[in-house]
PDB file of C-alpha atoms in Angstrom:
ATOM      1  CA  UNK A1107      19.352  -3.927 -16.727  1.00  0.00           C
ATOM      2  CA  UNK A1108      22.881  -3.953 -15.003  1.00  0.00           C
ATOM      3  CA  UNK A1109      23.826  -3.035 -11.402  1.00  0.00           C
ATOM      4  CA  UNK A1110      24.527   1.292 -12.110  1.00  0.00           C
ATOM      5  CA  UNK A1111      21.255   1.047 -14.402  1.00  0.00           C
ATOM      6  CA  UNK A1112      19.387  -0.071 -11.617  1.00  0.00           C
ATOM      7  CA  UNK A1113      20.952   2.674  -8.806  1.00  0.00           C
ATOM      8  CA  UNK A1114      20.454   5.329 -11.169  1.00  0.00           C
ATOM      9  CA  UNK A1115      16.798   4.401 -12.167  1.00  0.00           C
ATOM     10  CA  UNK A1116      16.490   4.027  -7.697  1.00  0.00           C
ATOM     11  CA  UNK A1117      18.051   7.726  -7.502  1.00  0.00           C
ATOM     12  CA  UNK A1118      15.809   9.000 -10.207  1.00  0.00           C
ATOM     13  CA  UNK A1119      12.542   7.976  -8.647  1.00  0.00           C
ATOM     14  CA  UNK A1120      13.957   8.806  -5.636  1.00  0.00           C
ATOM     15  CA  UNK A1121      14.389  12.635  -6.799  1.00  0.00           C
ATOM     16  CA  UNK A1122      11.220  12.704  -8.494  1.00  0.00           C
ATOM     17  CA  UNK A1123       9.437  11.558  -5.262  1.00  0.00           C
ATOM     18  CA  UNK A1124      10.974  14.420  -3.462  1.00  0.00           C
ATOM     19  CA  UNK A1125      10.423  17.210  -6.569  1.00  0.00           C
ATOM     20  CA  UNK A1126       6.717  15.899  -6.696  1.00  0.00           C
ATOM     21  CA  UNK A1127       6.159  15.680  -2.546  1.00  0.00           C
ATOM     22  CA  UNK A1128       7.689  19.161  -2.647  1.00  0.00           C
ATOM     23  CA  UNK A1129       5.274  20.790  -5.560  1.00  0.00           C
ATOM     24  CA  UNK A1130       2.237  19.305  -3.684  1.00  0.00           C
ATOM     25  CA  UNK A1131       3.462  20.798  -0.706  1.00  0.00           C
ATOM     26  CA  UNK A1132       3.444  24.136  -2.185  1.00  0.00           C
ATOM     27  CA  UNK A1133       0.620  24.017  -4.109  1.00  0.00           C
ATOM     28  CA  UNK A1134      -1.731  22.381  -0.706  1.00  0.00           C
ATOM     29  CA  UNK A1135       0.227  24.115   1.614  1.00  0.00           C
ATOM     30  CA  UNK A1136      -0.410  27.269   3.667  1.00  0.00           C
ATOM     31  CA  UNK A1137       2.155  28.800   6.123  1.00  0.00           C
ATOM     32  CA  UNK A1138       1.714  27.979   9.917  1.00  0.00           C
ATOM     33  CA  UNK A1139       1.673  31.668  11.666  1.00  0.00           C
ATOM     34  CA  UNK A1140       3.161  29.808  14.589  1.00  0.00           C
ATOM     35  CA  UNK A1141       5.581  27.685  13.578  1.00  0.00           C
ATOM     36  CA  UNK A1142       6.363  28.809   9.850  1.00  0.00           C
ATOM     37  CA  UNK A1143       6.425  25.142   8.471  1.00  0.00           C
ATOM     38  CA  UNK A1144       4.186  24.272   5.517  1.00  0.00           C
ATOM     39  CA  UNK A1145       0.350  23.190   6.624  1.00  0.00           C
ATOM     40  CA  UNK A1146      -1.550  20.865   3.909  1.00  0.00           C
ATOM     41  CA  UNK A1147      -4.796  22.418   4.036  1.00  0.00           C
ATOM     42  CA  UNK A1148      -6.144  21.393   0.421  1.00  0.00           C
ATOM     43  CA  UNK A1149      -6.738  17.596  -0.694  1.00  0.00           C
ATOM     44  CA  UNK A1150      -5.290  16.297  -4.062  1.00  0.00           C
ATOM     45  CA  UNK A1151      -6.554  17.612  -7.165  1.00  0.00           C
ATOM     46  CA  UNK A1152      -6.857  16.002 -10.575  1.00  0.00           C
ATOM     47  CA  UNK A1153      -4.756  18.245 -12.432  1.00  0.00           C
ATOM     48  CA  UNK A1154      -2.327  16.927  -9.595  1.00  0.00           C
ATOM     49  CA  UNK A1155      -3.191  13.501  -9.878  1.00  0.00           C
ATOM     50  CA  UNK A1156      -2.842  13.360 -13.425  1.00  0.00           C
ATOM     51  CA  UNK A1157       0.898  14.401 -13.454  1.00  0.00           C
ATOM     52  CA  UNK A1158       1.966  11.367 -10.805  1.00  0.00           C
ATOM     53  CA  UNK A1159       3.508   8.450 -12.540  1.00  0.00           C
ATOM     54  CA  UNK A1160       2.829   4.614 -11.205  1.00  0.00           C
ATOM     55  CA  UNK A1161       6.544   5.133 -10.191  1.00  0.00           C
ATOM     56  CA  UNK A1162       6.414   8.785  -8.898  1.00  0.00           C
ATOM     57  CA  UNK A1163       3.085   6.970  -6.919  1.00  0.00           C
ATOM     58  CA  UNK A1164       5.457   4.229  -5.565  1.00  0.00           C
ATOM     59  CA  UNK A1165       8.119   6.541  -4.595  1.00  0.00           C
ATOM     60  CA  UNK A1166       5.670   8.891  -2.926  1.00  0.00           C
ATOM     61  CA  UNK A1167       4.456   5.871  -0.580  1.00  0.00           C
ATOM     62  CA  UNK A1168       7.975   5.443   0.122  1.00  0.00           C
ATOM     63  CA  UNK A1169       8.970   8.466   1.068  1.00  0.00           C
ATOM     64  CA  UNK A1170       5.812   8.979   3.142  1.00  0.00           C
ATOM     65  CA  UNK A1171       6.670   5.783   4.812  1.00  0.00           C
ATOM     66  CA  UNK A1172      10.579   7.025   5.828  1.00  0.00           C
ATOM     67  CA  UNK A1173       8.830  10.055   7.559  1.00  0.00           C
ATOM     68  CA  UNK A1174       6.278   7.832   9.359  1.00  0.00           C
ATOM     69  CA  UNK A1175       9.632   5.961  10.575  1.00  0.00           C
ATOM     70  CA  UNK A1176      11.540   8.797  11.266  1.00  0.00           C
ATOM     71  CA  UNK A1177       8.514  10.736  12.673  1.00  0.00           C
ATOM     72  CA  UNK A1178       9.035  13.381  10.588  1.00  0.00           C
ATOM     73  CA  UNK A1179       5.533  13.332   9.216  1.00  0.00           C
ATOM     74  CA  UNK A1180       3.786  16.099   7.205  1.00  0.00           C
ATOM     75  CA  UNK A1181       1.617  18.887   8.776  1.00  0.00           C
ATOM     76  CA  UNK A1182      -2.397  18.625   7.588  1.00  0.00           C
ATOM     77  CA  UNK A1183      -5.183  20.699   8.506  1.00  0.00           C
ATOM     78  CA  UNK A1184      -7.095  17.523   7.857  1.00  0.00           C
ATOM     79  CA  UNK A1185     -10.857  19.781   8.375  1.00  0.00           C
ATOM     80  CA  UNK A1186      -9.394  21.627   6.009  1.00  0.00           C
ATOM     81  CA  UNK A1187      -9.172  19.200   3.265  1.00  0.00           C
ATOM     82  CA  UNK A1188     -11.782  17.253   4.068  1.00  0.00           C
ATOM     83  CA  UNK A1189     -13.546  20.676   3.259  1.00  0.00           C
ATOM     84  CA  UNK A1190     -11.916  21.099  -0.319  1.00  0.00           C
ATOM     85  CA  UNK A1191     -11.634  17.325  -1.044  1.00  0.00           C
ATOM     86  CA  UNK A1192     -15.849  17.670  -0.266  1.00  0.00           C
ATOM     87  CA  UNK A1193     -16.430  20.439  -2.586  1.00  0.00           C
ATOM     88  CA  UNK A1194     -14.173  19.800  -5.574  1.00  0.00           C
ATOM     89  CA  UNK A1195     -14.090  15.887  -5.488  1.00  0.00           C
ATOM     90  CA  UNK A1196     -11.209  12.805  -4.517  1.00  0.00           C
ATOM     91  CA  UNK A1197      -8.448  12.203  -6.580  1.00  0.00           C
ATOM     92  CA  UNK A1198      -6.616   9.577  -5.056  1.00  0.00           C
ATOM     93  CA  UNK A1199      -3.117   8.809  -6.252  1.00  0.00           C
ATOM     94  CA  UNK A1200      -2.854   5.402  -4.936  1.00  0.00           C
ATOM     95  CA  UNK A1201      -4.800   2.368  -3.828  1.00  0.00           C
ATOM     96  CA  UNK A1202      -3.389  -0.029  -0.944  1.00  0.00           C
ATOM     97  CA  UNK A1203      -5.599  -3.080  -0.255  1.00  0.00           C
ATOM     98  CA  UNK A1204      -4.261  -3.716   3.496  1.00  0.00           C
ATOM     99  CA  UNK A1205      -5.226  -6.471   6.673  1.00  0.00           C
ATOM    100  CA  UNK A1206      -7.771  -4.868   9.093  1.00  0.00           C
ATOM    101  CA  UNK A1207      -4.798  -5.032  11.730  1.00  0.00           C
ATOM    102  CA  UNK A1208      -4.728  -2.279  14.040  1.00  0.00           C
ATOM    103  CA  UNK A1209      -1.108  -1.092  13.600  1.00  0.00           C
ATOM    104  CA  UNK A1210      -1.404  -0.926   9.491  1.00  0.00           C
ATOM    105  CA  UNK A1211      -3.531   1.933   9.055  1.00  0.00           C
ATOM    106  CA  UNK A1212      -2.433   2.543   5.502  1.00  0.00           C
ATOM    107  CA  UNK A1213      -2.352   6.547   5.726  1.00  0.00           C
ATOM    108  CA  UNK A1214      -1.049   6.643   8.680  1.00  0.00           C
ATOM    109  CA  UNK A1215       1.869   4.133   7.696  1.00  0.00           C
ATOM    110  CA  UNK A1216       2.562   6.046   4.230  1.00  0.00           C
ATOM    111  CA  UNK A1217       2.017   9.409   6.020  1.00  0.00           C
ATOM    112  CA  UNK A1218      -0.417  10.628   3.997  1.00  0.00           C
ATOM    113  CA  UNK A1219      -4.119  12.758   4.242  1.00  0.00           C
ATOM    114  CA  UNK A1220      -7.703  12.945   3.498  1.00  0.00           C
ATOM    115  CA  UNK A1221      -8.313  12.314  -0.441  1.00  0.00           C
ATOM    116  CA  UNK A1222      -4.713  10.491  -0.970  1.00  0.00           C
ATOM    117  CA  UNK A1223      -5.819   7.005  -1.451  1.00  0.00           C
ATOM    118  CA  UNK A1224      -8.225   4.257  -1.564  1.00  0.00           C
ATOM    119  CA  UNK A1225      -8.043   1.606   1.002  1.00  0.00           C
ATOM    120  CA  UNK A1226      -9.786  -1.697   1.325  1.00  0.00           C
ATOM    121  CA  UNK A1227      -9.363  -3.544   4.231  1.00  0.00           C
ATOM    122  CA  UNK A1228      -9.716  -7.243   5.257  1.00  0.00           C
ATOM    123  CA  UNK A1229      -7.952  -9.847   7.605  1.00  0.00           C
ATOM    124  CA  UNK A1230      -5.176 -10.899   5.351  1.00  0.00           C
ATOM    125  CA  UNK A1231      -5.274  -8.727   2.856  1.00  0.00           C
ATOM    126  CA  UNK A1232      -6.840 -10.533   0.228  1.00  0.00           C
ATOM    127  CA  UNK A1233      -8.832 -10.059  -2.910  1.00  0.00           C
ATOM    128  CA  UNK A1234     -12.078 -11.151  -4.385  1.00  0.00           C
ATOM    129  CA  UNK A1235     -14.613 -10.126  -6.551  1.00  0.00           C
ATOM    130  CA  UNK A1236     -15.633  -6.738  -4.707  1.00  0.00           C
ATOM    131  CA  UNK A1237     -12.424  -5.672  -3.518  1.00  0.00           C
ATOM    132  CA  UNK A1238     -11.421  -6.489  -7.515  1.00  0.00           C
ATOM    133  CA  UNK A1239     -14.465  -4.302  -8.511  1.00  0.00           C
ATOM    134  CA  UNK A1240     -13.068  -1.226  -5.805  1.00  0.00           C
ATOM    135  CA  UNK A1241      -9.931  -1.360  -7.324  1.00  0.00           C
ATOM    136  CA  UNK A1242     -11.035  -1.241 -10.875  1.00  0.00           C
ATOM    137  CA  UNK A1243     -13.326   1.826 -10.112  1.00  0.00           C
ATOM    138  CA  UNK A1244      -9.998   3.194  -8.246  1.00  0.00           C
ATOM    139  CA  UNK A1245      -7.855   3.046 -11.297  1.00  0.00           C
ATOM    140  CA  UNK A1246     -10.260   3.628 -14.308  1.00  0.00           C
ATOM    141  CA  UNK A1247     -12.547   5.461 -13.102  1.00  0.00           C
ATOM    142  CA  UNK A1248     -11.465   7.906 -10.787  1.00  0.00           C
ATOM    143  CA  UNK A1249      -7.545   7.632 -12.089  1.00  0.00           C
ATOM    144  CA  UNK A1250      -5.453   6.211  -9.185  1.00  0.00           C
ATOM    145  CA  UNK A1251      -1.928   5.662 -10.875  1.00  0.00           C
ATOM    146  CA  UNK A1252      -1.164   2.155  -8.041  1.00  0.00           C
ATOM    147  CA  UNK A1253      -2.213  -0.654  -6.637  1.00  0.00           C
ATOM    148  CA  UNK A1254      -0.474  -2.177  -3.034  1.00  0.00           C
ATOM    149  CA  UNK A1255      -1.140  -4.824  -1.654  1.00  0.00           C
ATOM    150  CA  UNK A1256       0.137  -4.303   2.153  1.00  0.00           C
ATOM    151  CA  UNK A1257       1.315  -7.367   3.800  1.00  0.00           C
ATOM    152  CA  UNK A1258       2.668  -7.448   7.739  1.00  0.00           C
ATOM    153  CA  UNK A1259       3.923  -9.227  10.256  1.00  0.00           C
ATOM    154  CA  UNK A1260       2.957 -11.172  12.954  1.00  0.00           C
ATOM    155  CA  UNK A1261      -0.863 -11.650  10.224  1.00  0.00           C
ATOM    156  CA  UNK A1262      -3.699 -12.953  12.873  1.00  0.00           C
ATOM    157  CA  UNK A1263      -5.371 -14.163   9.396  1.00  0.00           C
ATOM    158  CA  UNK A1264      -2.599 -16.044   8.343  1.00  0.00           C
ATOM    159  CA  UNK A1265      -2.059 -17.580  12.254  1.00  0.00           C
ATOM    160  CA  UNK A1266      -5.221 -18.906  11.547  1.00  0.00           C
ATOM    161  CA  UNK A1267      -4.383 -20.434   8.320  1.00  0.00           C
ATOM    162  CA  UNK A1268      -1.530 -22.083   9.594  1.00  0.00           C
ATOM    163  CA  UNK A1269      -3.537 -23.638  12.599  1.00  0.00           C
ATOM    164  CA  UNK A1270      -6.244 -24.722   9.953  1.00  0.00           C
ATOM    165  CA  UNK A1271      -8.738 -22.042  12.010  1.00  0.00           C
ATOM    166  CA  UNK A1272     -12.807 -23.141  11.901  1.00  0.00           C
ATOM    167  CA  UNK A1273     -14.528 -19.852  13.420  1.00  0.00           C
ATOM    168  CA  UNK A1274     -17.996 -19.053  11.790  1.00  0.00           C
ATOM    169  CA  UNK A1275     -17.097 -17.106   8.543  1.00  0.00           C
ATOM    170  CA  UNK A1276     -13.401 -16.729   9.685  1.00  0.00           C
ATOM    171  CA  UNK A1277     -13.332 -20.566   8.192  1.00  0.00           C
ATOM    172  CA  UNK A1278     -13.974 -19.635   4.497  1.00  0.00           C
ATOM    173  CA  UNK A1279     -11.684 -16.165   4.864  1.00  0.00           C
ATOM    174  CA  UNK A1280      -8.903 -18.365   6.061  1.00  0.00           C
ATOM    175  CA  UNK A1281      -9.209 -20.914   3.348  1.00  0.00           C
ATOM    176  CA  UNK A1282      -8.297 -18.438   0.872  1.00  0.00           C
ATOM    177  CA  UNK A1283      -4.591 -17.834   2.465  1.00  0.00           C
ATOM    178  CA  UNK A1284      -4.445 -21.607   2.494  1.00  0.00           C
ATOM    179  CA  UNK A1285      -2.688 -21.722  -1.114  1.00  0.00           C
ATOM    180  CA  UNK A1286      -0.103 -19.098   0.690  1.00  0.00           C
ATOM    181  CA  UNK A1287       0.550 -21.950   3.578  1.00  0.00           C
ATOM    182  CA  UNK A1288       1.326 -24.868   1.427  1.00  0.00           C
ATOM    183  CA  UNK A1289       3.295 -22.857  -1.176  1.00  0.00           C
ATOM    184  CA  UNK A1290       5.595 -21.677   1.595  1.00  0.00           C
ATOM    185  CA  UNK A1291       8.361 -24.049   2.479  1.00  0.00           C
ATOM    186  CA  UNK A1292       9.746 -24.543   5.807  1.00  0.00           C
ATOM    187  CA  UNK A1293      11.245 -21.963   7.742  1.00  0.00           C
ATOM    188  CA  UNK A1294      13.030 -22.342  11.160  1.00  0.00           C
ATOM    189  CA  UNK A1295      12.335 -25.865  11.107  1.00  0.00           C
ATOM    190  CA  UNK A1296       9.544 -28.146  10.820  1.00  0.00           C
ATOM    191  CA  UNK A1297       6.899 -26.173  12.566  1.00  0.00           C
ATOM    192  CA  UNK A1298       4.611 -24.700  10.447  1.00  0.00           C
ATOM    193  CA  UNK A1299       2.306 -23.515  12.784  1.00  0.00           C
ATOM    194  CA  UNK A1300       1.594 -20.171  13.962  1.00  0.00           C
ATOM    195  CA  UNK A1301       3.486 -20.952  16.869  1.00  0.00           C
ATOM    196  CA  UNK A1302       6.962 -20.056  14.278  1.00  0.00           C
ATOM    197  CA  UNK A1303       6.619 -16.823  13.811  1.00  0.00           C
ATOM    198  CA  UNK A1304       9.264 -17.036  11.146  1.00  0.00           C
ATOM    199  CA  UNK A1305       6.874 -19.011   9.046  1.00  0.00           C
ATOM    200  CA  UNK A1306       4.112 -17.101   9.883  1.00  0.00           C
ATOM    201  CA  UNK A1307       5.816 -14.354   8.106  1.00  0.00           C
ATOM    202  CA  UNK A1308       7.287 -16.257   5.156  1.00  0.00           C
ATOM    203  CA  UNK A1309       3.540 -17.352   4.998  1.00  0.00           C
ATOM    204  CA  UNK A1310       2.842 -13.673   4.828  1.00  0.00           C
ATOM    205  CA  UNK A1311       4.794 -12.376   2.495  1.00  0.00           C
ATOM    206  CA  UNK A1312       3.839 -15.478  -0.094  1.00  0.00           C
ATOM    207  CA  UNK A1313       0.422 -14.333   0.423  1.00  0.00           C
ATOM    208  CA  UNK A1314       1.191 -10.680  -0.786  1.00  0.00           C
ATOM    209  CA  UNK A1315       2.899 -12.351  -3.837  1.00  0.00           C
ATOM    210  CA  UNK A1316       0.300 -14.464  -4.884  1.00  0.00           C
ATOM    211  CA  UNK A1317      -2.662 -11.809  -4.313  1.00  0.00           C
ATOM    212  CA  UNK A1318      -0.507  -9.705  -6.657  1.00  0.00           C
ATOM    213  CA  UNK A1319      -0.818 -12.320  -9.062  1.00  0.00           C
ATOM    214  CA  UNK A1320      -4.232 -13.297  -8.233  1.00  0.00           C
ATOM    215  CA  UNK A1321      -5.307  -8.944  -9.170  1.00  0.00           C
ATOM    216  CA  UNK A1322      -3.987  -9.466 -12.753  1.00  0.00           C
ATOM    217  CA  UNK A1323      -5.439 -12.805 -13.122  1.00  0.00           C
ATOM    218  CA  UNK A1324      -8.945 -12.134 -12.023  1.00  0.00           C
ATOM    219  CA  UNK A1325      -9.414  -8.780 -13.228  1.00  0.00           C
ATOM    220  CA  UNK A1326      -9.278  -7.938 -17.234  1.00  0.00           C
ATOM    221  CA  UNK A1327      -9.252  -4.522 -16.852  1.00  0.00           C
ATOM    222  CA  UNK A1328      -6.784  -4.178 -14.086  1.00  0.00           C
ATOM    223  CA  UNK A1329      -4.075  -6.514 -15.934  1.00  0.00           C
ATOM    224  CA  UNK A1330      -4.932  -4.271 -19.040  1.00  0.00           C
ATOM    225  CA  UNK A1331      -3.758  -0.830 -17.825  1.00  0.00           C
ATOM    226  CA  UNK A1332      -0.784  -2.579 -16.350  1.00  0.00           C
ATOM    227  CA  UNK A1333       0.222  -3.825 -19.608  1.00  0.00           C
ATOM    228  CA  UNK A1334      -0.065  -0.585 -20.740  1.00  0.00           C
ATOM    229  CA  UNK A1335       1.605   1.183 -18.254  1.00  0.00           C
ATOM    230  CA  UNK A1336      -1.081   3.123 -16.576  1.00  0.00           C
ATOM    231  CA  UNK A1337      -0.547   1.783 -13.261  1.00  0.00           C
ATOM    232  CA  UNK A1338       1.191  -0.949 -11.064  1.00  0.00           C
ATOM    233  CA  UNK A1339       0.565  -3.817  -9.053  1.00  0.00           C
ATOM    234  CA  UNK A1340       2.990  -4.383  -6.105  1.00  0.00           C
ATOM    235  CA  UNK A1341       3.485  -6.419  -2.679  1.00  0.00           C
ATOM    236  CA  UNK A1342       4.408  -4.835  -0.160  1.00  0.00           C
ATOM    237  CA  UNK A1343       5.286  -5.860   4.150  1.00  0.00           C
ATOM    238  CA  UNK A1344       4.910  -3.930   6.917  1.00  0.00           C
ATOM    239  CA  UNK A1345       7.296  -4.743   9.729  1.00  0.00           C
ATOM    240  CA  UNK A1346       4.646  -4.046  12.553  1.00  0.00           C
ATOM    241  CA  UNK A1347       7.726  -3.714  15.354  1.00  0.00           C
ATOM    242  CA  UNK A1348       9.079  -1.162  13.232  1.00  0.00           C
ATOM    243  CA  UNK A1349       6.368   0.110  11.209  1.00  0.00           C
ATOM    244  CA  UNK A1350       9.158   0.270   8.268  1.00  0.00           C
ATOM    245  CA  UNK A1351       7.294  -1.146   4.731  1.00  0.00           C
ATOM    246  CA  UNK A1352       9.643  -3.300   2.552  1.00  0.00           C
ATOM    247  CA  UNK A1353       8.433  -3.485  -0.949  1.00  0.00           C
ATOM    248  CA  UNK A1354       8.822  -5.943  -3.819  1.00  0.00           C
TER     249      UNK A1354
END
């Protein structure tokens, strides 16, 4: 794919982000009496879900994600659709596996509501067999069209893998970023302790790659509907200065 394929293919997604953010808006929405702006008051549906593409998903998050920058989020009457997301069901579009870090809050970060996605949440973001077995459930089951895993900066799990951390149970959670710390080469010099923040980060961000990989390697059914098309698997970082996500 050359250079204009790609930018056209970016301005397409791009457009359908903002057609499909706009026809959920009108379809949840209800008029504020106050203000006359466009209040969410319904949760996603199925017969919504079901016409979201893995790349209308992705561009969704990243639209959501410019308004949580810009703080130009959405209106939701969040009672309200915890009321209709209650009585008719969740439909989640995506699914964001995400650190437990205070300042990633995955719908608050994509600017989105009750019944948009599945989260599951542990210090440094990474997989194993029951977050696999969520995320399966997510995308076969109950038909969530992507998979993110959400990355960020300035990781207290992956400090302690740097510094080779022995806490209680914190010792076999940080074992598993280990392959991320000796994969990553230095960065800002020879220190690779959590003391660089630069390789802290790098450290990061090879984690997110490699528990991208590690989703389609551990999980048949997972790397199956990505082959196929029915969803996608992608690394993501959240700049936690910023709160601006960068995705790969």
């Amino acid at each position: 794919m050359n250079m204009n394929t790609k930018k056209k293919t970016a301005k397409s997604l791009s457009f359908l982000a903002s057609l499909t953010a706009a026809l959920l808006i009108s379809a949840c929405a209800t008029q504020s009496p106050t203000t006359g702006r466009p209040v969410i008051d319904v949760a996603m549906t199925q017969a919504m879900q079901s016409k979201i593409s893995p790349d209308a998903a992705i561009a969704m998050l990243k639209e959501g994600n410019q308004r949580f920058v810009s703080s130009s989020m959405l209106k939701r009457d969040l009672p309200g659709q915890v009321k209709t997301s209650g009585r008719d069901g969740q439909f989640p579009f995506a699914s964001i596996v995400s650190c437990i870090d205070s300042r990633s809050e995955p719908a608050l970060v994509f600017d989105q509501g009750i019944g948009d996605l599945f989260t599951a949440r542990v210090a440094g973001n990474i997989v194993n067999e029951d977050i696999l077995g969520s995320l399966e459930y997510a995308a076969k089951v109950a038909g969530s069209k992507v998979i993110i895993i959400l990355g960020h900066s300035h990781c207290g799990a992956v400090k302690g893998a740097c510094d080779n951390a022995n806490l209680g149970n914190l010792t076999q959670l940080v074992a598993k970023i280990m392959p991320a710390v000796k994969a990553t080469p230095d960065n800002h010099g020879s220190d690779r302790s959590s003391k660089n923040h630069h390789f802290v980060d790098a450290v990061a961000e090879m984690n997110v790659k490699m528990t991208v990989k590690a989703v389609t390697e551990k999980s048949v059914v997972l790397k199956e509907m990505a082959d196929k098309g029915q969803i996608k698997i992608v690394g993501a970082m959240l700049d936690v200065e910023t709160g601006k996500i960068d995705f790969y």
